[in-house]
Amino acid sequence: MIYARKQKQMITRLMEKGIKDTAVLKAMAAVPRHEFVQPGMEFQAYDEKALPIGFDQTISHPYTVALMTQTLQVTPHKRILEIGTGSGYQAAVLCSMGARVFTVERIGPLARRAAEKLSAMGFRFLSRTGDGSMGWTTYAPYDGIIVTAGAPVSPTSLLDQLTEGGRCVIPIGSEEGQMLTLFIRAGDELKKIEIEPLSFVPLIGKDGWSTSK
C-alpha cells in the first residue's frame, strides 16, 4: 500500500534526524497519519511539512511531533495533558504509547472532529473545548504537558499543573517563531532547557496571545 511505504520512509527520515526513542518511532509507524489530514492531502501526510487542517490551524511536521514526544519521555500509564488537540494526530501518538491522555482544544469544530476520529480508532482519552493556556485543573497534576502552539511567555497556569519530576514541552517566543523549551519540575523550582527553534501557530488564551494576527 502506498501509505505504508511513505510511512516507512517517514520513520527512516526521523531516525536520520536524530529521533532515537523506539517507543516514539513505533507509535508513529502504527498511527495512520493520512487519516488526520484534510481530504485530498492524504498523499502528502508523511512528507516533512505541516499541513492545513482548517480554522488557520495545522498538523505539525512529523519531525516536530517526534521531537516533542521524545523530549516528553512518555511511558505507559503516564498522565499527559495536551494543549491544542488540532487534528488529533499528536493525541493518537500519545495514546498509542500507552499514555493516559487529556487534551484541550479551543476551536469547537476541530475538537469534535478530532474526538470522533480518535474514538473511531479505538483510543481512550478525555477531551474538552476551552482555553488551553489555563490547562485542565480538574485532572491535575500531570506527568507531562505538551503544548502544540507558541506562547509569548512561560504560562504559569500550565507549569503549576506539573507533578514532581513532570516535564512540559512548549514553544516560547514571538508569533513569527519560537524556541521549543523543556521545563522539568523539581519541588518549587523549574529547570529550563532550550531544545531548538521551531515555528508554531500562536497559543490563544488568557495565558497566551490575546488574538491571532
PDB file of N, CA and C in Angstrom, residues 6 19 40 61 65 73 76 87 107 132 136 142 177 200:
ATOM      1  N   LYS A   6       5.201   5.159   2.314  1.00  0.00           N
ATOM      2  CA  LYS A   6       5.538   6.532   2.690  1.00  0.00           C
ATOM      3  C   LYS A   6       5.724   6.659   4.202  1.00  0.00           C
ATOM      4  N   ILE A  19      15.927  11.111  15.926  1.00  0.00           N
ATOM      5  CA  ILE A  19      14.913  10.545  16.815  1.00  0.00           C
ATOM      6  C   ILE A  19      15.331   9.116  17.159  1.00  0.00           C
ATOM      7  N   GLY A  40      -7.941  14.948   0.200  1.00  0.00           N
ATOM      8  CA  GLY A  40      -7.155  15.409  -0.929  1.00  0.00           C
ATOM      9  C   GLY A  40      -5.689  15.638  -0.590  1.00  0.00           C
ATOM     10  N   HIS A  61       4.741  19.154  11.453  1.00  0.00           N
ATOM     11  CA  HIS A  61       5.688  18.283  10.754  1.00  0.00           C
ATOM     12  C   HIS A  61       5.864  16.979  11.541  1.00  0.00           C
ATOM     13  N   VAL A  65       6.479  16.505  15.789  1.00  0.00           N
ATOM     14  CA  VAL A  65       5.721  15.593  16.655  1.00  0.00           C
ATOM     15  C   VAL A  65       6.673  14.627  17.359  1.00  0.00           C
ATOM     16  N   GLN A  73       9.441  12.246  27.118  1.00  0.00           N
ATOM     17  CA  GLN A  73       9.785  10.959  27.753  1.00  0.00           C
ATOM     18  C   GLN A  73       8.527  10.213  28.214  1.00  0.00           C
ATOM     19  N   PRO A  76       4.177   4.124  29.332  1.00  0.00           N
ATOM     20  CA  PRO A  76       2.798   3.696  29.577  1.00  0.00           C
ATOM     21  C   PRO A  76       2.256   4.172  30.927  1.00  0.00           C
ATOM     22  N   SER A  87      -5.689  18.300  14.885  1.00  0.00           N
ATOM     23  CA  SER A  87      -6.181  17.184  14.072  1.00  0.00           C
ATOM     24  C   SER A  87      -6.431  15.928  14.903  1.00  0.00           C
ATOM     25  N   ILE A 107     -10.966  25.410  19.612  1.00  0.00           N
ATOM     26  CA  ILE A 107     -11.848  25.524  18.447  1.00  0.00           C
ATOM     27  C   ILE A 107     -12.798  24.333  18.423  1.00  0.00           C
ATOM     28  N   GLY A 132      -6.920  26.426  26.407  1.00  0.00           N
ATOM     29  CA  GLY A 132      -5.852  25.504  26.766  1.00  0.00           C
ATOM     30  C   GLY A 132      -4.718  26.150  27.531  1.00  0.00           C
ATOM     31  N   TRP A 136      -5.897  22.169  32.534  1.00  0.00           N
ATOM     32  CA  TRP A 136      -7.121  21.440  32.904  1.00  0.00           C
ATOM     33  C   TRP A 136      -6.942  21.007  34.350  1.00  0.00           C
ATOM     34  N   TYR A 142      -0.102  16.531  36.280  1.00  0.00           N
ATOM     35  CA  TYR A 142       0.241  15.689  35.137  1.00  0.00           C
ATOM     36  C   TYR A 142       1.727  15.347  35.141  1.00  0.00           C
ATOM     37  N   GLY A 177       8.104  33.088  15.348  1.00  0.00           N
ATOM     38  CA  GLY A 177       8.997  31.960  15.591  1.00  0.00           C
ATOM     39  C   GLY A 177       9.234  31.772  17.075  1.00  0.00           C
ATOM     40  N   PHE A 200       5.347  27.642  15.278  1.00  0.00           N
ATOM     41  CA  PHE A 200       4.015  27.109  15.548  1.00  0.00           C
ATOM     42  C   PHE A 200       2.961  28.196  15.376  1.00  0.00           C
TER      43      PHE A 200
END
